[in-house]
Structures are given as C-alpha cells and as structure tokens.
PDB file of C-alpha atoms in Angstrom:
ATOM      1  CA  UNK E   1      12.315  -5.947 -25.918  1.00  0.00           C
ATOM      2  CA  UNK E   2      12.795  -9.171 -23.897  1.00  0.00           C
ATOM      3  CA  UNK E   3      11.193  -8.071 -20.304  1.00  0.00           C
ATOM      4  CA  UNK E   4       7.247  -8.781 -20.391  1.00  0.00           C
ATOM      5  CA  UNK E   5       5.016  -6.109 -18.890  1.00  0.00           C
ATOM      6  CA  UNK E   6       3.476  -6.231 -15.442  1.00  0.00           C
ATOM      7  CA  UNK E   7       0.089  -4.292 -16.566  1.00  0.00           C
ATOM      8  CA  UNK E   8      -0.698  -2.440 -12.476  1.00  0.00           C
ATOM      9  CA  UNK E   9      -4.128  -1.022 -14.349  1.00  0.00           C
ATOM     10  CA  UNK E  10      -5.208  -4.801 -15.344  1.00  0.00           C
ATOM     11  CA  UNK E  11      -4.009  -5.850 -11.590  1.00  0.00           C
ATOM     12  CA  UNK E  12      -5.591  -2.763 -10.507  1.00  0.00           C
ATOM     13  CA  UNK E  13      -8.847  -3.233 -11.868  1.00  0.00           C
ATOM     14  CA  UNK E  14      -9.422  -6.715 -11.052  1.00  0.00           C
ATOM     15  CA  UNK E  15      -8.867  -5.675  -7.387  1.00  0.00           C
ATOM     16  CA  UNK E  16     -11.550  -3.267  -7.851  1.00  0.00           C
ATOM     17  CA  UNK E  17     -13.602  -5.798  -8.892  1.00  0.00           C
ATOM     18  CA  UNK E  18     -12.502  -8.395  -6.143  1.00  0.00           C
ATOM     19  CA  UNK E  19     -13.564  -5.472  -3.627  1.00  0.00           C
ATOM     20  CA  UNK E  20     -16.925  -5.071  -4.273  1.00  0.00           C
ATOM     21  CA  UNK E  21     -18.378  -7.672  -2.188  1.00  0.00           C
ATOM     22  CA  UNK E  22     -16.490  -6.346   0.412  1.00  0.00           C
ATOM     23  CA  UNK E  23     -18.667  -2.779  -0.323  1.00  0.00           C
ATOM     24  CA  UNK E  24     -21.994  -4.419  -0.781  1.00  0.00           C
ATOM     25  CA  UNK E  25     -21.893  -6.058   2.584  1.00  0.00           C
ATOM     26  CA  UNK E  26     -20.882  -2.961   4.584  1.00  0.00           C
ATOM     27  CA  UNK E  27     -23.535  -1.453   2.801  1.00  0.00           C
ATOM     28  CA  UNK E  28     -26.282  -4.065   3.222  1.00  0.00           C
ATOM     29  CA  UNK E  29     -25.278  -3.356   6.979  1.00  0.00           C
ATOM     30  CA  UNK E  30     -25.874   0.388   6.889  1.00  0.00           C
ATOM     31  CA  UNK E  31     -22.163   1.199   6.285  1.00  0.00           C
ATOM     32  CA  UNK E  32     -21.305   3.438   3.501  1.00  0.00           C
ATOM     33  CA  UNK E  33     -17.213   3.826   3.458  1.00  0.00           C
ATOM     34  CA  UNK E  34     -16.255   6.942   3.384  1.00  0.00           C
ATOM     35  CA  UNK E  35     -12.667   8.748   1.840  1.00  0.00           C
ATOM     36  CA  UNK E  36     -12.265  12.361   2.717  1.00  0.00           C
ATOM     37  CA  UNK E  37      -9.222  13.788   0.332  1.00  0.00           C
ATOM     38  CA  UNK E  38      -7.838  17.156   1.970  1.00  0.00           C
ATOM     39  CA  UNK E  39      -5.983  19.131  -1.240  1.00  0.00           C
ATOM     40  CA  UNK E  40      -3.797  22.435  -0.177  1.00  0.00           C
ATOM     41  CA  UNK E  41      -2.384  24.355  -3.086  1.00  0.00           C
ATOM     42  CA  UNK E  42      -3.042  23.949  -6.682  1.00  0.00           C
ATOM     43  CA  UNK E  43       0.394  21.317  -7.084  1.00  0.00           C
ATOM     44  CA  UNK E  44      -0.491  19.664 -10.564  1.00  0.00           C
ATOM     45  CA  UNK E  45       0.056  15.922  -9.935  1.00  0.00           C
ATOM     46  CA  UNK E  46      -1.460  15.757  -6.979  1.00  0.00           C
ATOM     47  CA  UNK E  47      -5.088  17.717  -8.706  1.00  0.00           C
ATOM     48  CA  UNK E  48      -4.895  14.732 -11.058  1.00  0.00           C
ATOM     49  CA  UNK E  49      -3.914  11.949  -8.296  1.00  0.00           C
ATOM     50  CA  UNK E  50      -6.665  13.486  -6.377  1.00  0.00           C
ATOM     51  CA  UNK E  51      -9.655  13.434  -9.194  1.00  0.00           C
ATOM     52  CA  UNK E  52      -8.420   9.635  -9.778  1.00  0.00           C
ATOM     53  CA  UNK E  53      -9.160   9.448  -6.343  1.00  0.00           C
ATOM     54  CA  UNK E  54     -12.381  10.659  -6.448  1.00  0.00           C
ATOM     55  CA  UNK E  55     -13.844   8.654  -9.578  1.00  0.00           C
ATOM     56  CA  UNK E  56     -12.530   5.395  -8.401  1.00  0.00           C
ATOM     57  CA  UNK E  57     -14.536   6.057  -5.061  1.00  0.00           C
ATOM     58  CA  UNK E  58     -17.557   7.250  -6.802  1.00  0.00           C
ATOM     59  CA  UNK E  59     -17.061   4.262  -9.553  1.00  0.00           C
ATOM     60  CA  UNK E  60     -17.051   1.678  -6.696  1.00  0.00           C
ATOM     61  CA  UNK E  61     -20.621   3.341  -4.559  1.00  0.00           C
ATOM     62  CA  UNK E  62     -18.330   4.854  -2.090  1.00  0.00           C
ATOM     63  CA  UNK E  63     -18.641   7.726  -0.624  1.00  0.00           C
ATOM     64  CA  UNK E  64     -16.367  10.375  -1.249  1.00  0.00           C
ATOM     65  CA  UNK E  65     -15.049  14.020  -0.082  1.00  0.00           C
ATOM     66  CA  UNK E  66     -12.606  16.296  -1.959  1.00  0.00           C
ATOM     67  CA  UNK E  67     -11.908  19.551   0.170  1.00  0.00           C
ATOM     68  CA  UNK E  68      -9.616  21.929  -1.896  1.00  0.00           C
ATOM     69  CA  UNK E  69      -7.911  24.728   0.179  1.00  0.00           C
ATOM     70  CA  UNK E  70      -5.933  27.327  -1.184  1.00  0.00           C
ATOM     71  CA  UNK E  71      -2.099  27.212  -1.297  1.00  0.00           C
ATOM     72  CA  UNK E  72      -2.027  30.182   1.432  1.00  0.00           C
ATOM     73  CA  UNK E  73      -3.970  28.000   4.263  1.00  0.00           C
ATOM     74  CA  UNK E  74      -2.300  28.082   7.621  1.00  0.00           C
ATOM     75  CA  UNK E  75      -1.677  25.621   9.985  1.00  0.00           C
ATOM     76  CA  UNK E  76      -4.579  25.826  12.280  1.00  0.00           C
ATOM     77  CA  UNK E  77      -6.895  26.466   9.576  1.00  0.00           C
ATOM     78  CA  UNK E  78      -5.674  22.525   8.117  1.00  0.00           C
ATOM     79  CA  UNK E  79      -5.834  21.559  11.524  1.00  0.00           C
ATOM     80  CA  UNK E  80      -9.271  22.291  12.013  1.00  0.00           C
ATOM     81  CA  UNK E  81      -9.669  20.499   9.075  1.00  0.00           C
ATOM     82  CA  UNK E  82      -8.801  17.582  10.294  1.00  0.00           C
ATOM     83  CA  UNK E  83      -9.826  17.683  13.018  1.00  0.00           C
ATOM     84  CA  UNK E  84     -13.795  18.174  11.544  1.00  0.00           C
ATOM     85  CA  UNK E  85     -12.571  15.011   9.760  1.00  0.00           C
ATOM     86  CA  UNK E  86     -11.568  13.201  12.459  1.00  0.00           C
ATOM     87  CA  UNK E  87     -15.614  13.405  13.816  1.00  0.00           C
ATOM     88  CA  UNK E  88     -17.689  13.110  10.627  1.00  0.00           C
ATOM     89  CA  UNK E  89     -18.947   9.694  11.472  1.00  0.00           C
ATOM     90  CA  UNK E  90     -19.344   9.172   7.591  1.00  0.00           C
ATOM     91  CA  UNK E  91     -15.511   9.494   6.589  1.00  0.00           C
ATOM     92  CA  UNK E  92     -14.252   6.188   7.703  1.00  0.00           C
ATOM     93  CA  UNK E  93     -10.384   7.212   6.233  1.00  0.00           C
ATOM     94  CA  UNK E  94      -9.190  10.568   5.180  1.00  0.00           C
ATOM     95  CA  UNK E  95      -5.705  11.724   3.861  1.00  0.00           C
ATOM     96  CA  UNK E  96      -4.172  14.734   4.057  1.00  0.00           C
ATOM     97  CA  UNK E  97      -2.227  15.146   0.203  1.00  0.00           C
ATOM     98  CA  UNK E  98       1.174  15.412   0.205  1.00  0.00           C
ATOM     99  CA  UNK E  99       3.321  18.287  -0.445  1.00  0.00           C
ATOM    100  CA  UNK E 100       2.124  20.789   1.694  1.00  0.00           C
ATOM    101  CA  UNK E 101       3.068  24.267   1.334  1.00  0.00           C
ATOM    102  CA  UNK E 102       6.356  25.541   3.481  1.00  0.00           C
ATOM    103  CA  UNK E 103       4.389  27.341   6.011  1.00  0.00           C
ATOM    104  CA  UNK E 104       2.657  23.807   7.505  1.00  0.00           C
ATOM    105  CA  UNK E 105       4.385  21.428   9.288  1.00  0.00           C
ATOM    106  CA  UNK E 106       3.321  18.138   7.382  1.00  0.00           C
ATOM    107  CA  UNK E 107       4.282  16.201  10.535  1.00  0.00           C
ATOM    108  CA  UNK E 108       2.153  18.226  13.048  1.00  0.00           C
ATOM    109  CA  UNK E 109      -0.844  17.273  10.235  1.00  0.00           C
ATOM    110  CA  UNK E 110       0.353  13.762   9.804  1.00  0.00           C
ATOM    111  CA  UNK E 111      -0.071  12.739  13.312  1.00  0.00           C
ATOM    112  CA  UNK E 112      -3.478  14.740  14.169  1.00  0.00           C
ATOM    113  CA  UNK E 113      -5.466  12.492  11.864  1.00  0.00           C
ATOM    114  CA  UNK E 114      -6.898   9.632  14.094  1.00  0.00           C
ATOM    115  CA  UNK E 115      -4.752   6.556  13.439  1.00  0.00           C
ATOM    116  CA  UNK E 116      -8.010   4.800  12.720  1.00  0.00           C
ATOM    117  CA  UNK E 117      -8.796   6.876   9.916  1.00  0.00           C
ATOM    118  CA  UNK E 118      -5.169   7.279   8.841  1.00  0.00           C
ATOM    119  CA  UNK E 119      -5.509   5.364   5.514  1.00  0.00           C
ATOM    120  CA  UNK E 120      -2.074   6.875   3.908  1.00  0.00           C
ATOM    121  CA  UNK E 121      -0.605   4.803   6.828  1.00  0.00           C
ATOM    122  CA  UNK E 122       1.972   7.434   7.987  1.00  0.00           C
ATOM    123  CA  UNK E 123       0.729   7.858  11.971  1.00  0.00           C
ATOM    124  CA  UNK E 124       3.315   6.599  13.800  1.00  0.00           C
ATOM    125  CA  UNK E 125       0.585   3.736  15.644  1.00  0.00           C
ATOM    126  CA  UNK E 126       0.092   2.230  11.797  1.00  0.00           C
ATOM    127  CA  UNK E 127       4.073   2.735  11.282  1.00  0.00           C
ATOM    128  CA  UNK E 128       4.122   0.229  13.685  1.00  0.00           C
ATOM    129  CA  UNK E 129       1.433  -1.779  13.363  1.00  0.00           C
ATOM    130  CA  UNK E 130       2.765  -2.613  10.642  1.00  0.00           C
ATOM    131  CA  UNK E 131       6.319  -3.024  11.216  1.00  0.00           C
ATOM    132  CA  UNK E 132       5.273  -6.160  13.731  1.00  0.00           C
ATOM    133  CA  UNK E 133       2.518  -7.530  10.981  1.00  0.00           C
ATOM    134  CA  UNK E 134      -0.527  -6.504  13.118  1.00  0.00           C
ATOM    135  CA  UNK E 135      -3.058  -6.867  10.708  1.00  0.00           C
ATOM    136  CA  UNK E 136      -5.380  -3.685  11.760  1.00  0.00           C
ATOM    137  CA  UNK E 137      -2.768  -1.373  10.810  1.00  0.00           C
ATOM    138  CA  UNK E 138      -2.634   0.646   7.386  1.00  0.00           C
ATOM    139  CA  UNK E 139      -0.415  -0.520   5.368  1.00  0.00           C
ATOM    140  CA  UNK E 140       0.783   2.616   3.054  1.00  0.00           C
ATOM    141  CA  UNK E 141      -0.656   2.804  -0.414  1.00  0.00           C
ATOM    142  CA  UNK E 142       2.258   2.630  -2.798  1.00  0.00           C
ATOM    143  CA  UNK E 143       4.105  -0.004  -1.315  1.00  0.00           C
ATOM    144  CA  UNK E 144       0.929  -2.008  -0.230  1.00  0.00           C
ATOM    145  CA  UNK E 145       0.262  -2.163  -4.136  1.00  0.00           C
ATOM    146  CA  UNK E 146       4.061  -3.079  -5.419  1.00  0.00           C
ATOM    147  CA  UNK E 147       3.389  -6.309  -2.551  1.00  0.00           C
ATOM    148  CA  UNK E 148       0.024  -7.065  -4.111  1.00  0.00           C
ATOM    149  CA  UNK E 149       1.125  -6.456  -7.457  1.00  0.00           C
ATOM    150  CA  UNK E 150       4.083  -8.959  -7.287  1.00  0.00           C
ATOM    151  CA  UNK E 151       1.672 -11.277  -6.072  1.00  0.00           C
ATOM    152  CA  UNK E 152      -0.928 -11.139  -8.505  1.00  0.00           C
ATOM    153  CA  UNK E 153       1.786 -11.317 -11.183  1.00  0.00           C
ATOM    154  CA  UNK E 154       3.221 -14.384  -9.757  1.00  0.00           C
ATOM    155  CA  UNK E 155       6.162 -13.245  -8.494  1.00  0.00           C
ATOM    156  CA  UNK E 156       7.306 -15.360  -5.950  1.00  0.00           C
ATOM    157  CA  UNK E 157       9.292 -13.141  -3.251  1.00  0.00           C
ATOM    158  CA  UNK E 158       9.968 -16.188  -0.635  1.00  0.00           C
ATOM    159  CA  UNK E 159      14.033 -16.548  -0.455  1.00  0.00           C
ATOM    160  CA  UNK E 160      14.279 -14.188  -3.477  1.00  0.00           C
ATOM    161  CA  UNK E 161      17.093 -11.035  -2.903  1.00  0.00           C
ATOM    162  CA  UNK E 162      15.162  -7.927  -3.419  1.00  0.00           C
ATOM    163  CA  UNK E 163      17.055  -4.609  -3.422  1.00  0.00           C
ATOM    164  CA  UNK E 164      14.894  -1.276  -2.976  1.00  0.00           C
ATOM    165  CA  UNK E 165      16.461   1.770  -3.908  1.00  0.00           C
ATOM    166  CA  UNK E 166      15.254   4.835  -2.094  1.00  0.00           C
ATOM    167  CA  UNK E 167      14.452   4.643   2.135  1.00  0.00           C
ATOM    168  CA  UNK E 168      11.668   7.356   2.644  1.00  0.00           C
ATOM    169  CA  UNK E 169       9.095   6.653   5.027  1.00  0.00           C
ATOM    170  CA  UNK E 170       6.723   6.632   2.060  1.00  0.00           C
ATOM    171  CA  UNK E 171       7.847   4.275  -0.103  1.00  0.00           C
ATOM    172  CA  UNK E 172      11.308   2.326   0.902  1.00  0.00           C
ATOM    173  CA  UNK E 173      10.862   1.792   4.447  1.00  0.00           C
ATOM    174  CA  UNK E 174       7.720   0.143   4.315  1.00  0.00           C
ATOM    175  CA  UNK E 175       8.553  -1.542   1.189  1.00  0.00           C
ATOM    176  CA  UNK E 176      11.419  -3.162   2.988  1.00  0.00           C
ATOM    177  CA  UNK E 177       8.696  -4.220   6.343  1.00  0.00           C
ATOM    178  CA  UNK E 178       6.096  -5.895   4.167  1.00  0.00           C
ATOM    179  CA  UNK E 179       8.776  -7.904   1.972  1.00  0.00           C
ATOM    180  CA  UNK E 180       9.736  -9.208   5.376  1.00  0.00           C
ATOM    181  CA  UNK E 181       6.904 -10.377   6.767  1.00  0.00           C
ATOM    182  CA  UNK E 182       5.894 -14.245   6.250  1.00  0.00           C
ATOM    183  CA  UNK E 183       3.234 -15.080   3.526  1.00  0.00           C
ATOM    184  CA  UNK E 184       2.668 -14.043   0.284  1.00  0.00           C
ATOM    185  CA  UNK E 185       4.690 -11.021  -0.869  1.00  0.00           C
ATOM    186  CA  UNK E 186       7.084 -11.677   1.649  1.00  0.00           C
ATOM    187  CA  UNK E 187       9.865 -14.228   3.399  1.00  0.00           C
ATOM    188  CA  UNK E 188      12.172 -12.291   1.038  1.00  0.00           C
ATOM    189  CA  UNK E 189      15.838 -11.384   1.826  1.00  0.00           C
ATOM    190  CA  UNK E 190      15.903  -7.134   1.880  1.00  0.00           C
ATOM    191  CA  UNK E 191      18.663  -5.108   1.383  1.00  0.00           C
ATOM    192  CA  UNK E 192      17.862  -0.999   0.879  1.00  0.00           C
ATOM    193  CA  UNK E 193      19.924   1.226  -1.106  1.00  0.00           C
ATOM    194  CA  UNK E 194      19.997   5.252  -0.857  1.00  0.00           C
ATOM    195  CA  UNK E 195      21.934   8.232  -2.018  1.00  0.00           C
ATOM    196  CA  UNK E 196      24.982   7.494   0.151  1.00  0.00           C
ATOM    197  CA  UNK E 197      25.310   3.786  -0.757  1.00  0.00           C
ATOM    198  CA  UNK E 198      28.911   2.775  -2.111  1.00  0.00           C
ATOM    199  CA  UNK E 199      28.923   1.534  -5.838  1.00  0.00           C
ATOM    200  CA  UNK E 200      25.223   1.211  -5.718  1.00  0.00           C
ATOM    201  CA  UNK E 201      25.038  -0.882  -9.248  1.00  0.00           C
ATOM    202  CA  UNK E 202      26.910  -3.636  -7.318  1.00  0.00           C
ATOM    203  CA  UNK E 203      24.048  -3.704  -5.213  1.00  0.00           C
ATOM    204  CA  UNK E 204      21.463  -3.693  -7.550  1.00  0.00           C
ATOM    205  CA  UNK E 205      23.098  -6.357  -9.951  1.00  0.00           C
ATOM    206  CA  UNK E 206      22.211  -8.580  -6.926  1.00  0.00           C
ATOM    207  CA  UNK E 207      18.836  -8.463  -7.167  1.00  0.00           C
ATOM    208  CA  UNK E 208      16.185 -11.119  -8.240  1.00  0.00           C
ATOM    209  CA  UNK E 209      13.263  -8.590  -8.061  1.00  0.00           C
ATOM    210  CA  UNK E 210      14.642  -4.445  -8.186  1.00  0.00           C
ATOM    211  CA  UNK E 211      12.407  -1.901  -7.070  1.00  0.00           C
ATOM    212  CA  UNK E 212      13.123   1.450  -7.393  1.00  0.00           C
ATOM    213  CA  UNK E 213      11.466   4.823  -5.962  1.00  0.00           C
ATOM    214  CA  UNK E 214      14.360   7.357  -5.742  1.00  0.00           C
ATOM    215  CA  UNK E 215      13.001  10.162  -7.484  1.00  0.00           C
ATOM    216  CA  UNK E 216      15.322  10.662  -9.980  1.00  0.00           C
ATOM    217  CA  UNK E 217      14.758  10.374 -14.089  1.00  0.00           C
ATOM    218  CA  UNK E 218      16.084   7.214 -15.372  1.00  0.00           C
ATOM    219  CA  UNK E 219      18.623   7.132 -12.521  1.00  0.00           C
ATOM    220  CA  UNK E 220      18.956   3.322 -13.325  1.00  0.00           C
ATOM    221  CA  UNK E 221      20.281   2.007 -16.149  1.00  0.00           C
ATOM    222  CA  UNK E 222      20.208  -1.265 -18.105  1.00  0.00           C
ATOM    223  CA  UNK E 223      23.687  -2.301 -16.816  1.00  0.00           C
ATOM    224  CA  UNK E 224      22.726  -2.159 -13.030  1.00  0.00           C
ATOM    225  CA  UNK E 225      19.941  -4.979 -13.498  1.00  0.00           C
ATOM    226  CA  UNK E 226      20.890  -8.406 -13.237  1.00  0.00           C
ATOM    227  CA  UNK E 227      19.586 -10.798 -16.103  1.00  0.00           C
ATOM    228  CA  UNK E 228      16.182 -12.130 -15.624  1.00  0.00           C
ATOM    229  CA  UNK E 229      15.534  -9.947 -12.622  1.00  0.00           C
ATOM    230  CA  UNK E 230      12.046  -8.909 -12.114  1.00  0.00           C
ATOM    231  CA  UNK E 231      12.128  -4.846 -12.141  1.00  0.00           C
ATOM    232  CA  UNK E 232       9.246  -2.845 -10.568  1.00  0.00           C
ATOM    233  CA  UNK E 233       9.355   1.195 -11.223  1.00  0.00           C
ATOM    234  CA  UNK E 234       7.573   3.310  -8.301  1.00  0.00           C
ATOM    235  CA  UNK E 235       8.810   6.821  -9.665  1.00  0.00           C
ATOM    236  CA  UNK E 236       7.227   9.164 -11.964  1.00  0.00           C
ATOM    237  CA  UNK E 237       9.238  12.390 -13.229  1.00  0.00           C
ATOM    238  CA  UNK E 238       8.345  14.939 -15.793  1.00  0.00           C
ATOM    239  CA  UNK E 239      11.626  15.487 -18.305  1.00  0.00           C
ATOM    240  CA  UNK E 240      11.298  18.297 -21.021  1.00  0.00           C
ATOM    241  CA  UNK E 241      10.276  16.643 -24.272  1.00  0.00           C
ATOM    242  CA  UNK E 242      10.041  19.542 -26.972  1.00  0.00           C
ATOM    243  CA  UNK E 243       8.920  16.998 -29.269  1.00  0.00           C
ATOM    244  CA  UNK E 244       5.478  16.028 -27.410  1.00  0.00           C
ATOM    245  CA  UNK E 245       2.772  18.004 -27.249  1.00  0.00           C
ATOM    246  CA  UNK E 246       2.222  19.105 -23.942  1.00  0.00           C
ATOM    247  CA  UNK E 247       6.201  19.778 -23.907  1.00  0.00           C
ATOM    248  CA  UNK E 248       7.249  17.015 -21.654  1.00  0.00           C
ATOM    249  CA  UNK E 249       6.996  13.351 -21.358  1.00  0.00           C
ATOM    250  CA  UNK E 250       6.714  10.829 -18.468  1.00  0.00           C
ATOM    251  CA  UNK E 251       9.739   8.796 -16.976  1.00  0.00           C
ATOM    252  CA  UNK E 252      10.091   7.078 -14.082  1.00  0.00           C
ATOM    253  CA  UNK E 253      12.942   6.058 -12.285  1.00  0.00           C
ATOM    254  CA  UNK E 254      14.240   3.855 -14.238  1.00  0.00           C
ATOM    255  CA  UNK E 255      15.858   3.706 -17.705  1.00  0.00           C
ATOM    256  CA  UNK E 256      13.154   1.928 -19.331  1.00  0.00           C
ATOM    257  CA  UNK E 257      14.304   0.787 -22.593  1.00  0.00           C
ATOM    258  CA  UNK E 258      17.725  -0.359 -21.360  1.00  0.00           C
ATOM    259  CA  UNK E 259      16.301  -2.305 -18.301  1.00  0.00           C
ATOM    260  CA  UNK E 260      13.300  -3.967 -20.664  1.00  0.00           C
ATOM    261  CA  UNK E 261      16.487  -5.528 -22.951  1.00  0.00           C
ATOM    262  CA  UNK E 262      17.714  -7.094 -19.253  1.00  0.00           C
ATOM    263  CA  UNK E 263      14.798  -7.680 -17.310  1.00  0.00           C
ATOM    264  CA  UNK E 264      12.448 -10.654 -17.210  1.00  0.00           C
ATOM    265  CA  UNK E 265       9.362  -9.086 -16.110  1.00  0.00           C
ATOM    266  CA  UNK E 266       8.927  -4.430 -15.632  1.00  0.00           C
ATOM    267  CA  UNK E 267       6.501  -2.448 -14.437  1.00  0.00           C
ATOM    268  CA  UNK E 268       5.958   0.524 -17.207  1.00  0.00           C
ATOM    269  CA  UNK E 269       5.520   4.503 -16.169  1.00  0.00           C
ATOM    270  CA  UNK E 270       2.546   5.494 -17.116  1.00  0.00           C
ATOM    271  CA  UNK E 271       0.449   2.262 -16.049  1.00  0.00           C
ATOM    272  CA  UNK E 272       2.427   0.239 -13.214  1.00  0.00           C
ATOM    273  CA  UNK E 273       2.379   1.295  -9.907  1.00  0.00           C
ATOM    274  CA  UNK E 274       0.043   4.000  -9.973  1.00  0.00           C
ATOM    275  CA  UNK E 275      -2.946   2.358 -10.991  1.00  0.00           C
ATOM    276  CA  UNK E 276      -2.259   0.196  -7.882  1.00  0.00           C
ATOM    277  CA  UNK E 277      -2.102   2.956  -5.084  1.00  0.00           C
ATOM    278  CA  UNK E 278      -5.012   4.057  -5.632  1.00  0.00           C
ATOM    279  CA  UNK E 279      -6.626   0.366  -5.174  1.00  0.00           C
ATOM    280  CA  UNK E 280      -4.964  -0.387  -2.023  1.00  0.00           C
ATOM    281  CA  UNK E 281      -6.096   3.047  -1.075  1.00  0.00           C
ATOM    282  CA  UNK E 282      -9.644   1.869  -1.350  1.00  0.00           C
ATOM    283  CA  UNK E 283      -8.838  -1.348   0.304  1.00  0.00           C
ATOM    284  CA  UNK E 284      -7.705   0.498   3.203  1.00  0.00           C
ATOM    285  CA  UNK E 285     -10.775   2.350   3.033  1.00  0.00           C
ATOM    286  CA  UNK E 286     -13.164  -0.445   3.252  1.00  0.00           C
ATOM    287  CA  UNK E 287     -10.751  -1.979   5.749  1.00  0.00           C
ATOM    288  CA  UNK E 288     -11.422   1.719   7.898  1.00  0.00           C
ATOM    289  CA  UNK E 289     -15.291   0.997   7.597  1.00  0.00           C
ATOM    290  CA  UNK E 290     -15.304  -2.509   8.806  1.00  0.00           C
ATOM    291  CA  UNK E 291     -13.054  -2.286  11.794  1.00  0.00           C
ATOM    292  CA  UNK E 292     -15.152   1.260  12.580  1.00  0.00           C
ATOM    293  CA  UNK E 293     -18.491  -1.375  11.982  1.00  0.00           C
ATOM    294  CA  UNK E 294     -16.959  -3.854  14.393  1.00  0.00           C
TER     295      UNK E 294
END
C-alpha cells in the first residue's frame, strides 16, 4: 500500500482538545453549551451516530439532550418538538436526525428550527451564510470536517483541482462553497460530479485531492484516481460479509484497496470522516453559545 493514512479520529481528537478553552470560558461566564439531539424511529446508524453524539458532549462538560421518539411520531407532534427546543434557553444548537420517517416532511422540520440554533447548517439563512463566507453561519458538519481535516493534514487546497463526487445539499454542495472560499481549505479550483455526469472517471482522473460522498459501495475504483492524488472517503455502506461476525462489513465509497495502491494520502472507512463530524458538530455548538452570549 503506497497511499499514507489521514487518521480523522487523531485530527478529531486533537480538535477536541483545541476546544476546550473555548468551553471553559463560556463556562467561567455562566454559559453552559447546550446540544439537543431529536431521534425519530429506531434507524440503526443513526442510534449509534447519536450515542457518539452524546458521549463526546458529555466527555467535553457540555451539556447534552437526547429525545428519542418513536418511528410512528407525526408531524406536529416533531414540530412541537422543536419548537420546545427552539425556547429552552439552555440548548444553544439542536438537530433534528436525519432520515425521518415517510409521513414527516423533513423540510417543513428543517426550516422550523431557529437558524441560530441550526447547528446541522441546513436552514436556508446558514445555506447562505455560508455560501457568501459570513462567518456566523453554520457551516454543515461533514463537510466542515473534510475542510478542517485537509488542513490539519497539510493538504494544501490553494490552486489545487478538487473533484467532489456526489451534489446533495448535505455533503457536495457545501463541500464545493467552502473549497471556494479564500484561506485555508480553500482558493481551490471545484468541479462537482453526480449520477448524470458523462465518463465520470475522466473527471475524476483530474483531480489533485478526490472526495467522494455518493452513496454507493466502492463505486470508485483504483483506475479513476490520478497518481499522487490526495483521496478523502465521506461514505459509509454496509455490504453483506458472511465471513464477519456480525454478517456484514463496512465500505465506503470508495474502492479502498485499489485507490490506496494510487493515492498519495486516503481517508479510511471506519476512522476518517466520521470521527470529524462529530467535532465540527461541537464546534458549531460552542460557536451557538457564544454568539447566543454576545
């Protein structure tokens, strides 16, 4: 294996650890940040995301609030919810955790929570907050930690070609707006791929730094990553494994092995961009509490 690791649960914990002063002031002024988690349905990854959630609060002195509603909750019954969220002077961000069962309209939920609380950064205001670089806007968790991760492994994005592959509003979009702004993680040139781009491994051979979150196992392979090219790997699929344990093994979306033999530098599934979300979720949080202190 030629590609060297980029280890997002070192990155992540040093972060953690960076962020603490950050805590103990807030604190020392009477400020206790606060993340409120809403969970509807019993959806297996996000009961685990959630818990991580939960003990990385508790692990930094946060405060923290898990409220688990069953898979059968309507709309106005999520709604009020939120909107008891949205006044509890002690939750300074809250998140509503996504999928939500069919019969809600994740939109309608989105945009109720207050945008100052809104530390998934998916209101609209933060959507474009931070599309123009305003600085008090949310910037969403996963791709907030692929920027800060390329950073803190050195990666130096100014001038380089970086190809994303995948455009939801999650993930891609704002992945593409923060690799565009000036500064450090950004001033790169952006090009996004998706399902209906034309001989997509043309694309993606262009690349200096590849990062991929289209939700599909393995979907690239070692030939669509140009040598040396600096790979980070957002997804995380489950792929049946009858010889593991538990039945299935973890993947994400991309062909690990093959790209490792191309690469320079990948991000691994388990352990790469996960580890990260979470931390930029706090840092949002403790971002919530001082602009609510202010």
């Amino acid at each position: 294996m030629r590609a060297k690791l980029i280890d997002g649960k070192q990155i992540a914990e040093a972060m953690r650890a960076e962020l603490q002063p950050a805590i103990a002031k807030l604190k020392a002024g009477g400020v206790v940040p606060g993340l409120a988690v809403v969970l509807v349905g019993e959806n297996p990854a996000s009961q685990v995301y959630v818990r991580m959630k939960g003990k990385a609060c508790e692990q930094l002195g946060m405060h923290s609030e898990t409220i688990r509603m069953p898979a059968e909750t309507t709309e106005a019954e999520l709604l009020a919810v939120v909107d008891r969220l949205n006044q509890d002077a002690a939750i300074h961000g809250m998140l509503v955790q996504l999928p939500l069962p069919p019969q809600i309209n994740e939109t309608r939920i989105l945009h109720r929570i207050l945008p100052g609380k809104d530390v998934d950064g998916f209101h609209p205001e933060n959507v474009g907050k931070v599309s123009i670089g305003d600085p008090t806007g949310f910037r969403p968790a996963t791709p907030y930690g692929v920027q800060q991760m390329l950073v803190k492994a050195g990666v130096d994005t100014r001038g380089a070609n970086v190809v994303i592959v995948g455009r939801s509003n999650i993930v891609g979009r704002p992945m593409a707006s923060l690799l565009l702004h000036k500064g450090p993680g950004g001033d790169a040139t952006v090009t996004v791929c998706h399902s209906r781009t034309k001989n997509i491994g043309d694309v993606t051979r262009q690349a200096d730094v590849l990062i991929v979150a289209m939700g599909k196992p393995e979907f690239v392979r070692g030939d669509m990553v140009k040598p040396g090219a600096v790979v980070v790997d957002v997804g995380v699929n489950r792929v049946d494994d009858a010889t593991t344990e538990k039945g299935y093994r973890l993947v994400g979306d991309v062909a690990f092995a093959e790209a490792a033999e191309v690469a320079s530098r990948i991000t691994p599934v388990p352990g790469g961009v996960g580890p990260m979300t979470i931390t930029m979720l706090l840092y949002n949080t403790v971002q919530a509490a001082r602009q609510w202190a202010t």
